[in-house]
Each structure stands twice: as C-alpha cells, then as structure tokens.
PDB file of C-alpha atoms in Angstrom:
ATOM      1  CA  ILE A   1      82.829 114.478  69.593  1.00 62.00           C
ATOM      2  CA  LEU A   2      82.135 110.770  69.901  1.00 71.00           C
ATOM      3  CA  ASN A   3      80.414 109.836  73.138  1.00 86.00           C
ATOM      4  CA  VAL A   4      79.978 106.542  74.902  1.00 93.00           C
ATOM      5  CA  GLU A   5      77.169 106.610  77.432  1.00 95.00           C
ATOM      6  CA  GLN A   6      76.539 104.060  80.133  1.00 97.00           C
ATOM      7  CA  SER A   7      73.386 103.740  82.157  1.00 97.00           C
ATOM      8  CA  PRO A   8      72.564 103.655  84.915  1.00 97.00           C
ATOM      9  CA  GLN A   9      75.470 105.430  86.614  1.00 96.00           C
ATOM     10  CA  SER A  10      75.020 103.260  89.684  1.00 96.00           C
ATOM     11  CA  LEU A  11      72.916 100.343  90.749  1.00 95.00           C
ATOM     12  CA  HIS A  12      72.223  98.647  94.077  1.00 97.00           C
ATOM     13  CA  VAL A  13      70.786  95.129  94.024  1.00 97.00           C
ATOM     14  CA  GLN A  14      70.220  92.301  96.467  1.00 97.00           C
ATOM     15  CA  GLU A  15      72.209  89.100  96.290  1.00 97.00           C
ATOM     16  CA  GLY A  16      70.474  86.715  93.900  1.00 97.00           C
ATOM     17  CA  ASP A  17      68.879  89.434  91.766  1.00 97.00           C
ATOM     18  CA  SER A  18      69.633  89.494  88.077  1.00 97.00           C
ATOM     19  CA  THR A  19      70.569  92.835  86.589  1.00 96.00           C
ATOM     20  CA  ASN A  20      71.566  94.480  83.355  1.00 95.00           C
ATOM     21  CA  PHE A  21      73.046  97.741  82.164  1.00 94.00           C
ATOM     22  CA  THR A  22      73.486  99.533  78.890  1.00 97.00           C
ATOM     23  CA  CYS A  23      76.302 100.971  76.826  1.00 97.00           C
ATOM     24  CA  SER A  24      75.244 103.333  74.002  1.00 97.00           C
ATOM     25  CA  PHE A  25      77.586 104.437  71.246  1.00 95.00           C
ATOM     26  CA  PRO A  26      77.488 106.005  67.775  1.00 91.00           C
ATOM     27  CA  SER A  27      76.337 103.430  65.231  1.00 84.00           C
ATOM     28  CA  SER A  28      78.709 104.548  62.471  1.00 83.00           C
ATOM     29  CA  ASN A  29      82.358 103.528  61.975  1.00 85.00           C
ATOM     30  CA  PHE A  30      82.178 100.577  64.336  1.00 87.00           C
ATOM     31  CA  TYR A  31      85.233  98.414  64.941  1.00 89.00           C
ATOM     32  CA  ALA A  32      84.772  96.865  68.366  1.00 91.00           C
ATOM     33  CA  LEU A  33      83.067  97.103  71.742  1.00 94.00           C
ATOM     34  CA  HIS A  34      84.891  96.180  74.943  1.00 95.00           C
ATOM     35  CA  TRP A  35      83.550  95.478  78.437  1.00 97.00           C
ATOM     36  CA  TYR A  36      85.815  95.717  81.494  1.00 97.00           C
ATOM     37  CA  ARG A  37      85.212  94.942  85.146  1.00 97.00           C
ATOM     38  CA  TRP A  38      86.896  97.310  87.612  1.00 96.00           C
ATOM     39  CA  GLU A  39      86.921  96.425  91.294  1.00 95.00           C
ATOM     40  CA  THR A  40      87.743  99.116  93.827  1.00 90.00           C
ATOM     41  CA  ALA A  41      91.508  99.474  94.444  1.00 88.00           C
ATOM     42  CA  LYS A  42      92.297  97.164  91.546  1.00 92.00           C
ATOM     43  CA  SER A  43      92.774  97.656  87.825  1.00 92.00           C
ATOM     44  CA  PRO A  44      90.196  97.116  85.068  1.00 95.00           C
ATOM     45  CA  GLU A  45      90.032  93.563  83.726  1.00 95.00           C
ATOM     46  CA  ALA A  46      88.791  92.662  80.263  1.00 94.00           C
ATOM     47  CA  LEU A  47      85.486  90.788  80.221  1.00 96.00           C
ATOM     48  CA  PHE A  48      84.495  90.754  76.564  1.00 94.00           C
ATOM     49  CA  VAL A  49      85.587  92.096  73.200  1.00 93.00           C
ATOM     50  CA  MET A  50      82.836  92.061  70.584  1.00 93.00           C
ATOM     51  CA  THR A  51      83.175  92.963  66.949  1.00 90.00           C
ATOM     52  CA  LEU A  52      80.148  91.637  65.056  1.00 88.00           C
ATOM     53  CA  ASN A  53      76.556  92.809  65.095  1.00 90.00           C
ATOM     54  CA  GLY A  54      74.515  90.253  67.005  1.00 91.00           C
ATOM     55  CA  ASP A  55      77.536  88.983  68.960  1.00 91.00           C
ATOM     56  CA  GLU A  56      76.695  87.370  72.271  1.00 96.00           C
ATOM     57  CA  LYS A  57      79.426  86.514  74.765  1.00 95.00           C
ATOM     58  CA  LYS A  58      79.210  84.688  78.072  1.00 97.00           C
ATOM     59  CA  LYS A  59      81.552  84.173  81.007  1.00 95.00           C
ATOM     60  CA  GLY A  60      79.967  82.328  83.906  1.00 96.00           C
ATOM     61  CA  ARG A  61      76.961  84.339  85.109  1.00 97.00           C
ATOM     62  CA  ILE A  62      77.884  87.384  83.026  1.00 97.00           C
ATOM     63  CA  SER A  63      76.849  87.790  79.409  1.00 98.00           C
ATOM     64  CA  ALA A  64      76.797  90.583  76.847  1.00 97.00           C
ATOM     65  CA  THR A  65      75.003  91.331  73.611  1.00 97.00           C
ATOM     66  CA  LEU A  66      75.830  93.753  70.817  1.00 96.00           C
ATOM     67  CA  ASN A  67      73.670  95.700  68.366  1.00 96.00           C
ATOM     68  CA  THR A  68      75.916  97.794  66.122  1.00 94.00           C
ATOM     69  CA  LYS A  69      73.091  98.996  63.868  1.00 93.00           C
ATOM     70  CA  GLU A  70      71.318 100.795  66.696  1.00 94.00           C
ATOM     71  CA  GLY A  71      74.446 101.463  68.739  1.00 94.00           C
ATOM     72  CA  TYR A  72      74.042  99.639  72.032  1.00 96.00           C
ATOM     73  CA  SER A  73      75.368  96.758  74.071  1.00 97.00           C
ATOM     74  CA  TYR A  74      73.820  95.159  77.143  1.00 98.00           C
ATOM     75  CA  LEU A  75      75.683  93.488  79.983  1.00 98.00           C
ATOM     76  CA  TYR A  76      73.689  90.986  82.035  1.00 98.00           C
ATOM     77  CA  ILE A  77      74.541  89.478  85.394  1.00 98.00           C
ATOM     78  CA  LYS A  78      72.439  86.517  86.444  1.00 97.00           C
ATOM     79  CA  GLY A  79      72.005  85.871  90.166  1.00 97.00           C
ATOM     80  CA  SER A  80      74.242  88.710  91.375  1.00 97.00           C
ATOM     81  CA  GLN A  81      76.716  87.940  94.159  1.00 97.00           C
ATOM     82  CA  PRO A  82      78.530  90.387  96.478  1.00 96.00           C
ATOM     83  CA  GLU A  83      81.775  89.637  94.604  1.00 95.00           C
ATOM     84  CA  ASP A  84      80.173  91.067  91.461  1.00 97.00           C
ATOM     85  CA  SER A  85      80.313  94.509  93.088  1.00 97.00           C
ATOM     86  CA  ALA A  86      82.474  96.608  90.784  1.00 97.00           C
ATOM     87  CA  THR A  87      82.352  99.316  88.161  1.00 97.00           C
ATOM     88  CA  TYR A  88      81.626  97.958  84.689  1.00 98.00           C
ATOM     89  CA  LEU A  89      83.230  99.966  81.897  1.00 97.00           C
ATOM     90  CA  CYS A  90      82.440  99.779  78.235  1.00 96.00           C
ATOM     91  CA  ALA A  91      84.654 101.145  75.480  1.00 95.00           C
ATOM     92  CA  PHE A  92      83.606 101.715  71.887  1.00 91.00           C
ATOM     93  CA  SER A  93      86.072 101.759  69.022  1.00 88.00           C
ATOM     94  CA  PRO A  94      85.655 103.609  65.728  1.00 85.00           C
ATOM     95  CA  GLY A  95      89.392 102.886  65.348  1.00 81.00           C
ATOM     96  CA  LYS A  96      90.577 103.769  68.841  1.00 83.00           C
ATOM     97  CA  LEU A  97      88.954 102.992  72.156  1.00 89.00           C
ATOM     98  CA  ILE A  98      86.687 105.580  73.771  1.00 92.00           C
ATOM     99  CA  PHE A  99      85.685 104.713  77.317  1.00 94.00           C
ATOM    100  CA  GLY A 100      82.391 105.382  79.039  1.00 95.00           C
ATOM    101  CA  THR A 101      82.251 106.510  82.657  1.00 95.00           C
ATOM    102  CA  GLY A 102      81.007 103.149  83.888  1.00 96.00           C
ATOM    103  CA  THR A 103      78.107 101.653  85.823  1.00 97.00           C
ATOM    104  CA  ARG A 104      78.882 101.131  89.485  1.00 97.00           C
ATOM    105  CA  LEU A 105      77.198  97.980  90.784  1.00 97.00           C
ATOM    106  CA  GLN A 106      76.812  97.186  94.466  1.00 97.00           C
ATOM    107  CA  VAL A 107      75.380  93.827  95.476  1.00 97.00           C
ATOM    108  CA  PHE A 108      74.140  93.563  99.059  1.00 96.00           C
ATOM    109  CA  PRO A 109      74.037  90.218 100.891  1.00 92.00           C
TER     110      PRO A 109
ATOM    111  CA  GLU B   1     102.331  85.371  85.458  1.00 86.00           C
ATOM    112  CA  ALA B   2     101.303  87.602  82.551  1.00 83.00           C
ATOM    113  CA  GLN B   3     101.064  91.132  83.838  1.00 93.00           C
ATOM    114  CA  VAL B   4     101.644  94.844  83.486  1.00 97.00           C
ATOM    115  CA  THR B   5     103.775  96.177  86.335  1.00 96.00           C
ATOM    116  CA  GLN B   6     103.375  99.827  87.155  1.00 97.00           C
ATOM    117  CA  ASN B   7     105.275 101.782  89.806  1.00 97.00           C
ATOM    118  CA  PRO B   8     104.831 103.526  92.107  1.00 97.00           C
ATOM    119  CA  ARG B   9     101.273 102.850  93.328  1.00 96.00           C
ATOM    120  CA  TYR B  10     101.096 106.161  95.178  1.00 97.00           C
ATOM    121  CA  LEU B  11     103.098 109.332  94.729  1.00 97.00           C
ATOM    122  CA  ILE B  12     102.849 112.768  96.285  1.00 97.00           C
ATOM    123  CA  THR B  13     105.119 115.383  94.747  1.00 96.00           C
ATOM    124  CA  VAL B  14     105.531 119.131  94.497  1.00 97.00           C
ATOM    125  CA  THR B  15     104.852 121.345  91.517  1.00 97.00           C
ATOM    126  CA  GLY B  16     107.727 121.402  89.067  1.00 97.00           C
ATOM    127  CA  LYS B  17     109.652 118.383  90.335  1.00 97.00           C
ATOM    128  CA  LYS B  18     110.229 115.977  87.448  1.00 97.00           C
ATOM    129  CA  LEU B  19     108.933 112.456  87.937  1.00 97.00           C
ATOM    130  CA  THR B  20     108.693 109.186  86.039  1.00 98.00           C
ATOM    131  CA  VAL B  21     106.073 106.475  86.386  1.00 98.00           C
ATOM    132  CA  THR B  22     107.377 103.157  85.133  1.00 98.00           C
ATOM    133  CA  CYS B  23     105.425 100.541  83.205  1.00 98.00           C
ATOM    134  CA  SER B  24     106.626  97.125  82.136  1.00 98.00           C
ATOM    135  CA  GLN B  25     104.808  94.198  80.502  1.00 97.00           C
ATOM    136  CA  ASN B  26     105.961  90.597  80.109  1.00 96.00           C
ATOM    137  CA  MET B  27     103.546  89.472  77.396  1.00 95.00           C
ATOM    138  CA  ASN B  28     105.482  90.653  74.320  1.00 95.00           C
ATOM    139  CA  HIS B  29     102.629  93.042  73.523  1.00 94.00           C
ATOM    140  CA  GLU B  30     103.183  95.494  70.691  1.00 94.00           C
ATOM    141  CA  TYR B  31     100.729  98.152  71.822  1.00 94.00           C
ATOM    142  CA  MET B  32     101.076 100.113  75.068  1.00 96.00           C
ATOM    143  CA  SER B  33      99.174 103.107  76.321  1.00 96.00           C
ATOM    144  CA  TRP B  34      98.812 105.519  79.225  1.00 98.00           C
ATOM    145  CA  TYR B  35      95.463 106.689  80.547  1.00 97.00           C
ATOM    146  CA  ARG B  36      94.311 109.021  83.262  1.00 97.00           C
ATOM    147  CA  GLN B  37      91.113 108.621  85.233  1.00 95.00           C
ATOM    148  CA  ASP B  38      89.415 111.661  86.726  1.00 95.00           C
ATOM    149  CA  PRO B  39      86.082 111.792  88.584  1.00 91.00           C
ATOM    150  CA  GLY B  40      83.090 111.958  86.236  1.00 88.00           C
ATOM    151  CA  LEU B  41      85.200 111.319  83.155  1.00 91.00           C
ATOM    152  CA  GLY B  42      85.988 108.107  81.314  1.00 88.00           C
ATOM    153  CA  LEU B  43      89.542 106.878  80.979  1.00 94.00           C
ATOM    154  CA  ARG B  44      91.336 109.352  78.729  1.00 96.00           C
ATOM    155  CA  GLN B  45      94.328 108.367  76.646  1.00 96.00           C
ATOM    156  CA  ILE B  46      97.516 110.364  77.187  1.00 97.00           C
ATOM    157  CA  TYR B  47      99.992 108.684  74.851  1.00 97.00           C
ATOM    158  CA  TYR B  48     100.264 105.373  73.080  1.00 96.00           C
ATOM    159  CA  SER B  49     102.905 103.302  71.363  1.00 96.00           C
ATOM    160  CA  MET B  50     102.371 100.831  68.543  1.00 93.00           C
ATOM    161  CA  ASN B  51     105.853  99.363  68.825  1.00 93.00           C
ATOM    162  CA  VAL B  52     109.446 100.144  69.754  1.00 95.00           C
ATOM    163  CA  GLU B  53     110.356 103.752  68.912  1.00 95.00           C
ATOM    164  CA  VAL B  54     106.795 104.433  67.679  1.00 94.00           C
ATOM    165  CA  THR B  55     104.811 106.720  69.978  1.00 96.00           C
ATOM    166  CA  ASP B  56     101.976 109.147  69.404  1.00 95.00           C
ATOM    167  CA  LYS B  57      99.764 111.571  71.285  1.00 96.00           C
ATOM    168  CA  GLY B  58      96.423 110.524  72.659  1.00 94.00           C
ATOM    169  CA  ASP B  59      93.627 112.852  73.663  1.00 93.00           C
ATOM    170  CA  VAL B  60      95.297 114.640  76.599  1.00 97.00           C
ATOM    171  CA  PRO B  61      99.077 114.668  75.974  1.00 97.00           C
ATOM    172  CA  GLU B  62      99.937 118.158  77.275  1.00 97.00           C
ATOM    173  CA  GLY B  63     102.490 118.086  80.087  1.00 97.00           C
ATOM    174  CA  TYR B  64     103.539 114.469  79.499  1.00 98.00           C
ATOM    175  CA  LYS B  65     106.282 112.643  77.638  1.00 98.00           C
ATOM    176  CA  VAL B  66     106.834 108.976  76.915  1.00 98.00           C
ATOM    177  CA  SER B  67     109.489 106.772  75.376  1.00 97.00           C
ATOM    178  CA  ARG B  68     109.547 103.219  74.017  1.00 97.00           C
ATOM    179  CA  LYS B  69     113.158 102.135  73.738  1.00 97.00           C
ATOM    180  CA  GLU B  70     112.372  98.488  74.484  1.00 97.00           C
ATOM    181  CA  LYS B  71     109.230  96.539  73.745  1.00 97.00           C
ATOM    182  CA  ARG B  72     108.472  95.769  77.383  1.00 97.00           C
ATOM    183  CA  ASN B  73     108.874  99.250  78.905  1.00 98.00           C
ATOM    184  CA  PHE B  74     106.816 102.390  78.428  1.00 98.00           C
ATOM    185  CA  PRO B  75     107.580 105.037  81.083  1.00 98.00           C
ATOM    186  CA  LEU B  76     105.462 108.146  81.547  1.00 98.00           C
ATOM    187  CA  ILE B  77     107.442 111.301  82.289  1.00 98.00           C
ATOM    188  CA  LEU B  78     106.116 114.487  83.830  1.00 98.00           C
ATOM    189  CA  GLU B  79     108.846 117.071  83.267  1.00 96.00           C
ATOM    190  CA  SER B  80     107.230 119.785  85.378  1.00 97.00           C
ATOM    191  CA  PRO B  81     104.158 118.434  87.160  1.00 97.00           C
ATOM    192  CA  SER B  82     101.315 120.787  87.992  1.00 97.00           C
ATOM    193  CA  PRO B  83      98.315 120.328  90.318  1.00 97.00           C
ATOM    194  CA  ASN B  84      95.985 119.693  87.357  1.00 97.00           C
ATOM    195  CA  GLN B  85      97.929 116.491  86.725  1.00 98.00           C
ATOM    196  CA  THR B  86      96.721 115.090  90.031  1.00 98.00           C
ATOM    197  CA  SER B  87      94.941 111.959  88.891  1.00 98.00           C
ATOM    198  CA  LEU B  88      94.837 108.159  88.790  1.00 97.00           C
ATOM    199  CA  TYR B  89      97.052 106.863  86.004  1.00 98.00           C
ATOM    200  CA  PHE B  90      96.914 103.485  84.279  1.00 97.00           C
ATOM    201  CA  CYS B  91      99.332 101.852  81.936  1.00 98.00           C
ATOM    202  CA  ALA B  92      97.812  99.248  79.616  1.00 97.00           C
ATOM    203  CA  SER B  93      99.100  96.883  76.971  1.00 96.00           C
ATOM    204  CA  SER B  94      97.558  94.847  74.187  1.00 93.00           C
ATOM    205  CA  LEU B  95      98.868  92.307  71.687  1.00 91.00           C
ATOM    206  CA  LYS B  96      97.807  94.508  68.769  1.00 87.00           C
ATOM    207  CA  ILE B  97      95.901  97.787  68.523  1.00 86.00           C
ATOM    208  CA  PRO B  98      92.892  97.351  70.806  1.00 84.00           C
ATOM    209  CA  GLY B  99      89.644  98.236  69.152  1.00 76.00           C
ATOM    210  CA  GLN B 100      90.847  96.952  65.804  1.00 76.00           C
ATOM    211  CA  GLY B 101      90.488  93.267  65.050  1.00 65.00           C
ATOM    212  CA  ALA B 102      88.959  90.611  67.230  1.00 63.00           C
ATOM    213  CA  GLY B 103      90.009  89.806  70.747  1.00 67.00           C
ATOM    214  CA  TYR B 104      92.579  92.489  71.438  1.00 82.00           C
ATOM    215  CA  GLY B 105      91.567  93.691  74.864  1.00 90.00           C
ATOM    216  CA  TYR B 106      93.781  95.593  77.259  1.00 94.00           C
ATOM    217  CA  THR B 107      95.723  94.269  80.223  1.00 95.00           C
ATOM    218  CA  PHE B 108      95.963  97.107  82.737  1.00 96.00           C
ATOM    219  CA  GLY B 109      98.592  97.866  85.335  1.00 96.00           C
ATOM    220  CA  SER B 110      97.615  98.356  88.960  1.00 95.00           C
ATOM    221  CA  GLY B 111      97.430 102.141  88.697  1.00 96.00           C
ATOM    222  CA  THR B 112      99.378 105.068  90.129  1.00 97.00           C
ATOM    223  CA  ARG B 113      97.605 107.628  92.237  1.00 97.00           C
ATOM    224  CA  LEU B 114      99.526 110.872  91.770  1.00 98.00           C
ATOM    225  CA  THR B 115      99.027 113.991  93.854  1.00 98.00           C
ATOM    226  CA  VAL B 116     100.814 117.193  92.858  1.00 98.00           C
ATOM    227  CA  VAL B 117     100.808 119.895  95.541  1.00 97.00           C
TER     228      VAL B 117
END
C-alpha cells in the first residue's frame, strides 16, 4: 500500500511567524506531487503541481520544494497571516493521485 | 467563471432511498473524478472518467455508480444508500489525467455533505 504522510497533523502559529510542513511519499515510480489549500467550508484549491526533482515553486508568501530521490516535499509560508489558516493537502502520484490527510494550520492574530 | 458545480451542498436521506449528486464543469476538462472525505483519512477516489463514456472504478467504488454521457457532467448515483456512505463528497475535474504530465491539477466542486440515517 502506497502511503503519503504529512507532518505535523496540526500547527498553531502567531501572525508574522514563518512556518513549514512536510509531505513524505515513496521515492519510486514518481510522476507528480500536488499541494492543495483547503479552507474550512470551502473546497480544496490547487497551489502547486511539481514534477521534477529539485523543483521549487512560489506563489506570494507560499513556496514549495521537491526531493523525489528521498521522497519528500516541503511547503513554506513566510510571515503567516490569519487568512493562511487552512488545511494543506499534498497528493503524490505514481500514476494516480494519492492524498495525504493534511496539515491543519491555524494562524492567530 | 471557470468552475465545478456540485449539488446539493447538504443532503440528509434514509437508508435505501436512491439519490444522485450532480457535478458539472465548464472548462472542457477531459478528466473527472469523485472523492469522499472521512475523518482521519485522505481523500479517497470513488470513480473517475477519462472522457465521455469512459469510466472506471477508483479505490472505494462499492455502493456507487457514475455515468459520463456528456463531457461536462459526471453524476454520482447511490442506488441504495447505507449509513456507511455518510461522508463529505467532492467532484473534481482536470484538463488531463492529474498526476501525469506537468500542471494538471484538480479543480474541485464545493462539496456535498451526505448523511444517511
């Protein structure tokens, strides 16, 4: 069974803090790694799709890196804001997407 | 506006009463999929469709049916719902098969919270 693990499960930070979380996946048969942002009572929204080892993507204060050889991706948020509060999902693809259970981030003013 | 429209948002039904959750996308996407979200578990794929009249089982297809008669629509049918199908359901679409090739992320619908009593 292929597993995608995200850590930590939840995170509480103060406004202005920078934070990061991890997505771990099997390092064989890699096609792609997706990150989604899921706000409460809304639907998941795509943040990044990464396909190459060493990929780095950035959208505003949020960035992600990818290491396919060791099987992990990091998501970074610089200067967290309350509106960043959400669950961040990663999904690994060895051909079809397998979702992790997410990291729930809460940013306090 | 490019979107996936899913209805209803909330549904409470009784065991055995057939129901359909509709899903429609306006982006001319080839690939559509249904997922369920349960506490402590990642999104699990129920069924997917790679194009019109092409559907296949995902990881948890038991108790569900789908059809893809037109490119834009992909309804999820529960012929005889049971309490273990109480869940949050998402429809999602992608230009091509997500997870293969660069840039093909999902656009998700707004979700349907189904309760079967």
